[in-house]
Short mmCIF file of N, CA and C in Angstrom, two decimals:
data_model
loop_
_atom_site.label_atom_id
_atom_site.label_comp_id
_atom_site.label_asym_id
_atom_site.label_seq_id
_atom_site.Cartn_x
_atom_site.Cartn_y
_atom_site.Cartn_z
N UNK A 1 -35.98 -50.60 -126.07
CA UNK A 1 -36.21 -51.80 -126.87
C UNK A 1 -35.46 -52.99 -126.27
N UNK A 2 -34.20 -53.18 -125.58
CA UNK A 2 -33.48 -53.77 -125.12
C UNK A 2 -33.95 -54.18 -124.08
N UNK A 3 -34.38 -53.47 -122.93
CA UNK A 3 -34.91 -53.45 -121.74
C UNK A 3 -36.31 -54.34 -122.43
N UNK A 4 -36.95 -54.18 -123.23
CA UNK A 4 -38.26 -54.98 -123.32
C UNK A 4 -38.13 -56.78 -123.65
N UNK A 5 -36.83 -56.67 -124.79
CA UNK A 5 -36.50 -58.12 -125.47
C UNK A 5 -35.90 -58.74 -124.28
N UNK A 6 -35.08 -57.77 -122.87
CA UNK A 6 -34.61 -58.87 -122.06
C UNK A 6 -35.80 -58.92 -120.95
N UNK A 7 -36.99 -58.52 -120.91
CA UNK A 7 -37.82 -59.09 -120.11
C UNK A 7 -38.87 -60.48 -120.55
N UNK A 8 -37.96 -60.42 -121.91
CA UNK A 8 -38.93 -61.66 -122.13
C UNK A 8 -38.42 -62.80 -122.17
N UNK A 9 -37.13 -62.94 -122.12
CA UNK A 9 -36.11 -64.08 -121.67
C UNK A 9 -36.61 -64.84 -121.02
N UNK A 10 -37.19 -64.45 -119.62
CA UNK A 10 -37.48 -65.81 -118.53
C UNK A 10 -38.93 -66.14 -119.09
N UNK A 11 -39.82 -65.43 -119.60
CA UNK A 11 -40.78 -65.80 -120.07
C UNK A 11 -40.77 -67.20 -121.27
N UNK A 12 -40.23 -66.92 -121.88
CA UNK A 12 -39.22 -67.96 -123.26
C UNK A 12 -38.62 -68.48 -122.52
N UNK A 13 -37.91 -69.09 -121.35
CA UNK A 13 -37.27 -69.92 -120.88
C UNK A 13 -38.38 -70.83 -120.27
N UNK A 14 -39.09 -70.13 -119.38
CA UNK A 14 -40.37 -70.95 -118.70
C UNK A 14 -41.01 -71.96 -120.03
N UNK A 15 -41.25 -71.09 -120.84
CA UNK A 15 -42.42 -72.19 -122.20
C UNK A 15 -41.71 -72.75 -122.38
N UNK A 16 -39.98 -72.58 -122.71
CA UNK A 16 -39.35 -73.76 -123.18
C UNK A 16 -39.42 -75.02 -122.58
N UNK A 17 -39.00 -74.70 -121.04
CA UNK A 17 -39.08 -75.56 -120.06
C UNK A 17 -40.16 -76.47 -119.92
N UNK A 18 -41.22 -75.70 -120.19
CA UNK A 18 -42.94 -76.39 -119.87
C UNK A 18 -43.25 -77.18 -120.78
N UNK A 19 -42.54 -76.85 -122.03
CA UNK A 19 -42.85 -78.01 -123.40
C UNK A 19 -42.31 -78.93 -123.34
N UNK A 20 -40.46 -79.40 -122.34
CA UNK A 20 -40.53 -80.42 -122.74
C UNK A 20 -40.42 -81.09 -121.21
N UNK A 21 -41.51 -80.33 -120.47
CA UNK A 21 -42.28 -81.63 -119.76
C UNK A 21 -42.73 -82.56 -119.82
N UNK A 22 -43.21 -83.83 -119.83
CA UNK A 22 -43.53 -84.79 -119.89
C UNK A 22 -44.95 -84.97 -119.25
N UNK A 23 -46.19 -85.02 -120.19
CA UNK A 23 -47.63 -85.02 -119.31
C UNK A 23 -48.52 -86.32 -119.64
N UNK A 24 -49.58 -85.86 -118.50
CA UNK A 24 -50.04 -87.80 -118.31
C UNK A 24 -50.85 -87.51 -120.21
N UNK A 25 -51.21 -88.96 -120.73
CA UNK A 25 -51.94 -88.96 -121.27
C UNK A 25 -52.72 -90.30 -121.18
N UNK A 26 -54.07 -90.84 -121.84
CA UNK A 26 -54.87 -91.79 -121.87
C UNK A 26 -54.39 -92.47 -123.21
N UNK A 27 -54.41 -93.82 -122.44
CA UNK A 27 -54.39 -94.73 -124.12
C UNK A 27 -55.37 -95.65 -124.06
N UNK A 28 -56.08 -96.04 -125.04
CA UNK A 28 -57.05 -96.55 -125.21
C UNK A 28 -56.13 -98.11 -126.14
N UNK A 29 -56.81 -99.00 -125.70
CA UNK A 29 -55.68 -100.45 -126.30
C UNK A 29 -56.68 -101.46 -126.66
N UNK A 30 -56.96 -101.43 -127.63
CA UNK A 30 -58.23 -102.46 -128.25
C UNK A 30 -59.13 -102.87 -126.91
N UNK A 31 -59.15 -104.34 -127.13
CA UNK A 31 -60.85 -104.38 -126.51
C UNK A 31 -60.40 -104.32 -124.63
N UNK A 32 -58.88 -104.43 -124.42
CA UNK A 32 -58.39 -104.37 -122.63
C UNK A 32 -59.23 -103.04 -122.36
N UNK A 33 -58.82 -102.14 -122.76
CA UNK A 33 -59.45 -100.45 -122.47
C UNK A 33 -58.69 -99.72 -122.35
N UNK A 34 -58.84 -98.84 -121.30
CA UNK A 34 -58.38 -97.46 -121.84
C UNK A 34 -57.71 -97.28 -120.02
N UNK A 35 -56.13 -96.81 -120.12
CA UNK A 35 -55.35 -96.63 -119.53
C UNK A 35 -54.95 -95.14 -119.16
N UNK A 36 -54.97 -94.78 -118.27
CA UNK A 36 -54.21 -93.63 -118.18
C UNK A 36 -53.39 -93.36 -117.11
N UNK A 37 -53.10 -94.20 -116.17
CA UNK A 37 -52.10 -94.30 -115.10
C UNK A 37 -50.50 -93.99 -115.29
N UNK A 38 -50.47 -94.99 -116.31
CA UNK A 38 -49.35 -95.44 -116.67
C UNK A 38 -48.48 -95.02 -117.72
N UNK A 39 -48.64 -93.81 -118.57
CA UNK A 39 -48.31 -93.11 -119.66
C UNK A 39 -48.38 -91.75 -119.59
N UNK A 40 -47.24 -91.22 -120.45
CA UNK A 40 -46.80 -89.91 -120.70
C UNK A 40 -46.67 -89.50 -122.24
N UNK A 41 -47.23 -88.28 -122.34
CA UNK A 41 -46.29 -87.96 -123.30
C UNK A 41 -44.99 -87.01 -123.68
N UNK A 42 -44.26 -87.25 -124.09
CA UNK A 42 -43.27 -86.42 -124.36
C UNK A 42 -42.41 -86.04 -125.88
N UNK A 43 -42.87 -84.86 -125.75
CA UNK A 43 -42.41 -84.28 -127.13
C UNK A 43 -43.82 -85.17 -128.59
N UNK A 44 -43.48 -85.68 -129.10
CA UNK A 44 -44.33 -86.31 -130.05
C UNK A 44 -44.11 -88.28 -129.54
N UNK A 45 -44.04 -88.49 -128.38
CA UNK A 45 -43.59 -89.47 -128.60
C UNK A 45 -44.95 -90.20 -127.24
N UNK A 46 -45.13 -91.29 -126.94
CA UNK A 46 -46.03 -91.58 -126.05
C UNK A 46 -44.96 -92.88 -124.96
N UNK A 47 -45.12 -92.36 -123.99
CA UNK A 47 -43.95 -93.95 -122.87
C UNK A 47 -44.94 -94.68 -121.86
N UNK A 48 -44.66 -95.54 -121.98
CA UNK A 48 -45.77 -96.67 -121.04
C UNK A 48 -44.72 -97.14 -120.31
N UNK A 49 -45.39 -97.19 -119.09
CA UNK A 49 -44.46 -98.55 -118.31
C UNK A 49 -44.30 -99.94 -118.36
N UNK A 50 -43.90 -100.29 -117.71
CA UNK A 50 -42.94 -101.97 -118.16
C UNK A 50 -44.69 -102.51 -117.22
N UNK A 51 -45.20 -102.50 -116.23
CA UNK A 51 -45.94 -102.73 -115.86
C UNK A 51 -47.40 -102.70 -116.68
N UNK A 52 -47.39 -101.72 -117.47
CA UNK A 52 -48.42 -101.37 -118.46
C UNK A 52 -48.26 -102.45 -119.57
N UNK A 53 -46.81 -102.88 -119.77
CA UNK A 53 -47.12 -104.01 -120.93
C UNK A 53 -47.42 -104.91 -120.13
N UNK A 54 -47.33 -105.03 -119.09
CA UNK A 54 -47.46 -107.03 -119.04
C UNK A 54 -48.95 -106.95 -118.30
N UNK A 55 -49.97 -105.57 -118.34
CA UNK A 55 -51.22 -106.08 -117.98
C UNK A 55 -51.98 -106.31 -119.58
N UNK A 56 -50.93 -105.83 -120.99
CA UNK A 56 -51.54 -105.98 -122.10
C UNK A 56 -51.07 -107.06 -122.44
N UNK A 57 -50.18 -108.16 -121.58
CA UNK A 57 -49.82 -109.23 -122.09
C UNK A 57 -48.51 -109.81 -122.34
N UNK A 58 -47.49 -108.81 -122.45
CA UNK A 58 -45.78 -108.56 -122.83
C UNK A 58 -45.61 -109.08 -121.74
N UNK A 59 -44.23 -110.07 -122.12
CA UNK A 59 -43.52 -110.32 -120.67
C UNK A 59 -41.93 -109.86 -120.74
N UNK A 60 -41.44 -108.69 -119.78
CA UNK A 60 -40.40 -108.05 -119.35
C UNK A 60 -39.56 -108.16 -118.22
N UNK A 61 -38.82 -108.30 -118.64
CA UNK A 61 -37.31 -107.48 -118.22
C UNK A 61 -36.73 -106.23 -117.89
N UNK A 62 -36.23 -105.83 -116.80
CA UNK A 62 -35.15 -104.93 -117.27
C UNK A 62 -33.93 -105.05 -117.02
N UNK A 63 -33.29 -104.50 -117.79
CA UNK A 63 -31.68 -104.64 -117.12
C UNK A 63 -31.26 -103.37 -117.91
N UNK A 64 -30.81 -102.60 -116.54
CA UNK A 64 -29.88 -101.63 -117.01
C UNK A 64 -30.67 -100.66 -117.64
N UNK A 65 -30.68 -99.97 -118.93
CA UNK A 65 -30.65 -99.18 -119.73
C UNK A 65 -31.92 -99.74 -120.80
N UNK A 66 -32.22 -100.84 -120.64
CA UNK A 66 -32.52 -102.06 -121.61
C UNK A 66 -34.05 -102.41 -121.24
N UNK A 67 -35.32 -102.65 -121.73
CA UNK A 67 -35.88 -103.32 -121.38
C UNK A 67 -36.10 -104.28 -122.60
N UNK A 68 -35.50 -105.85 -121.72
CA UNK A 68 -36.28 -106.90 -122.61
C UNK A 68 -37.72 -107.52 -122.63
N UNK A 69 -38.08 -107.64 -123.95
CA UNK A 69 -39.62 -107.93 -124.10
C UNK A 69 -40.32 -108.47 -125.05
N UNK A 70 -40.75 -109.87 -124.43
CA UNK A 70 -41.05 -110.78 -125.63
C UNK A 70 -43.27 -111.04 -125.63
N UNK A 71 -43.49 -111.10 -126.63
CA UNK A 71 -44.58 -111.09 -127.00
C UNK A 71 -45.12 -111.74 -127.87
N UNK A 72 -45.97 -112.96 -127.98
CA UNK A 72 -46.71 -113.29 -129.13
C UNK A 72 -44.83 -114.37 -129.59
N UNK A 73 -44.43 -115.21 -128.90
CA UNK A 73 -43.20 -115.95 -129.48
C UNK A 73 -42.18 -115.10 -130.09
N UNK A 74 -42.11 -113.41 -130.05
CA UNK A 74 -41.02 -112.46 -130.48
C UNK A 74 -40.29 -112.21 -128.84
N UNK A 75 -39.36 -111.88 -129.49
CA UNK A 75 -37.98 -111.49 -128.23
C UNK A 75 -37.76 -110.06 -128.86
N UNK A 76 -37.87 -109.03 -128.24
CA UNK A 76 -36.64 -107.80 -128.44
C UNK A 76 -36.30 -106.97 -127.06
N UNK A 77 -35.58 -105.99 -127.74
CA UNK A 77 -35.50 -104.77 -126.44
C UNK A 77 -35.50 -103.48 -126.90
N UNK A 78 -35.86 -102.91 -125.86
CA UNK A 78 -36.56 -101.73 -126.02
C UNK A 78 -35.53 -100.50 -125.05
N UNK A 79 -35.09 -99.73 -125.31
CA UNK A 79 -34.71 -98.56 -124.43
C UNK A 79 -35.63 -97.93 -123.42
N UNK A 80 -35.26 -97.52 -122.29
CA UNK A 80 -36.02 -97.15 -120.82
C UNK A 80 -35.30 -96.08 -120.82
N UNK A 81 -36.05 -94.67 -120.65
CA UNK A 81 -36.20 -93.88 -120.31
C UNK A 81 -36.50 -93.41 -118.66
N UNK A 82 -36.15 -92.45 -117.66
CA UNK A 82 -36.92 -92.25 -116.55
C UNK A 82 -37.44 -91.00 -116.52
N UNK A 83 -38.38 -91.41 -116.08
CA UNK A 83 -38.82 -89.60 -115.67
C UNK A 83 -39.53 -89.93 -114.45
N UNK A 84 -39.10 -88.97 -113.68
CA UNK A 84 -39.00 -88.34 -112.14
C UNK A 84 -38.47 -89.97 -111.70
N UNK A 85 -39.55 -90.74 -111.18
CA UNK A 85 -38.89 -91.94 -110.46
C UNK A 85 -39.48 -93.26 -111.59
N UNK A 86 -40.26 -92.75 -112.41
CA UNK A 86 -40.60 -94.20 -112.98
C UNK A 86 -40.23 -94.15 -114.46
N UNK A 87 -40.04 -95.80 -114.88
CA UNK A 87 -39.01 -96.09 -116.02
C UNK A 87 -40.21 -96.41 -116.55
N UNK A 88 -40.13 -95.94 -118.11
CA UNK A 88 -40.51 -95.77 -119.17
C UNK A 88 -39.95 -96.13 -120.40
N UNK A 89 -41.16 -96.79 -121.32
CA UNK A 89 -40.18 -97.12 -122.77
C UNK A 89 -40.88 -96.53 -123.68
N UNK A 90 -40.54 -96.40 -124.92
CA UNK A 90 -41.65 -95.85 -126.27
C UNK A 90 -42.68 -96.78 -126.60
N UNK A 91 -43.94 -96.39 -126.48
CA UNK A 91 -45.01 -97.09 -126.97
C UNK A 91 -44.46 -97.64 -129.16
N UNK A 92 -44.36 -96.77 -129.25
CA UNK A 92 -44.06 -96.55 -130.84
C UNK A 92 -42.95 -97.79 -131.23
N UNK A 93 -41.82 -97.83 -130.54
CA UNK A 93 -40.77 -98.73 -130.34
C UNK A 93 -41.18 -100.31 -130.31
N UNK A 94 -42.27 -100.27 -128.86
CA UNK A 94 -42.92 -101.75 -128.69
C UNK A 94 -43.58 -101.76 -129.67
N UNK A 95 -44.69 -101.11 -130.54
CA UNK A 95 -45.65 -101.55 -131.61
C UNK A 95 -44.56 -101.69 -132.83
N UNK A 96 -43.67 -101.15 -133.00
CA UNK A 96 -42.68 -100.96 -134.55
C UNK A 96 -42.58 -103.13 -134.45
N UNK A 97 -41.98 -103.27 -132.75
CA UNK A 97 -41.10 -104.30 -133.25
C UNK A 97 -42.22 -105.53 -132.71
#
């Protein structure tokens, strides 16, 4: 029984691992269209690049840790994420604010 529960360790380590990969997904953005270059998802959450806002119009910044980003006469900032080599922010984050 022992011998069986520890062969399944690396098996359960692999899925763990594989879930919180980060995979492409498509976003579709009113009447601009539908993107999928530029986005991931991860965990429940969706990340666009800084490049991806400013073909929807946002104009950015980064500095540091930080991306600033003003839109429509609003100013905020947004947290950047990386994954592998490219920086990423929360889609969810930019629409909240």
């Amino acid at each position: 029984m022992r011998s069986w529960l520890a062969a399944l360790v690396p098996w359960m380590v692999t899925t763990a691992a594989l879930a919180q990969a980060p995979t492409a997904v498509q976003v579709d953005y009113t009447y601009l269209g539908t993107f999928k270059d530029e986005s991931v998802r991860f965990n429940d959450e969706c990340w666009v690049t800084p490049a991806l806002l400013q073909k929807w119009g946002y104009s950015t910044t980064l500095r540091g840790d930080r991306l600033d980003v003003s839109f429509s006469g609003r100013a905020f900032d947004v947290p950047v994420r990386r994954f592998d080599t490219t920086d990423m922010v929360p889609l969810s984050e930019v629409a909240r604010l």
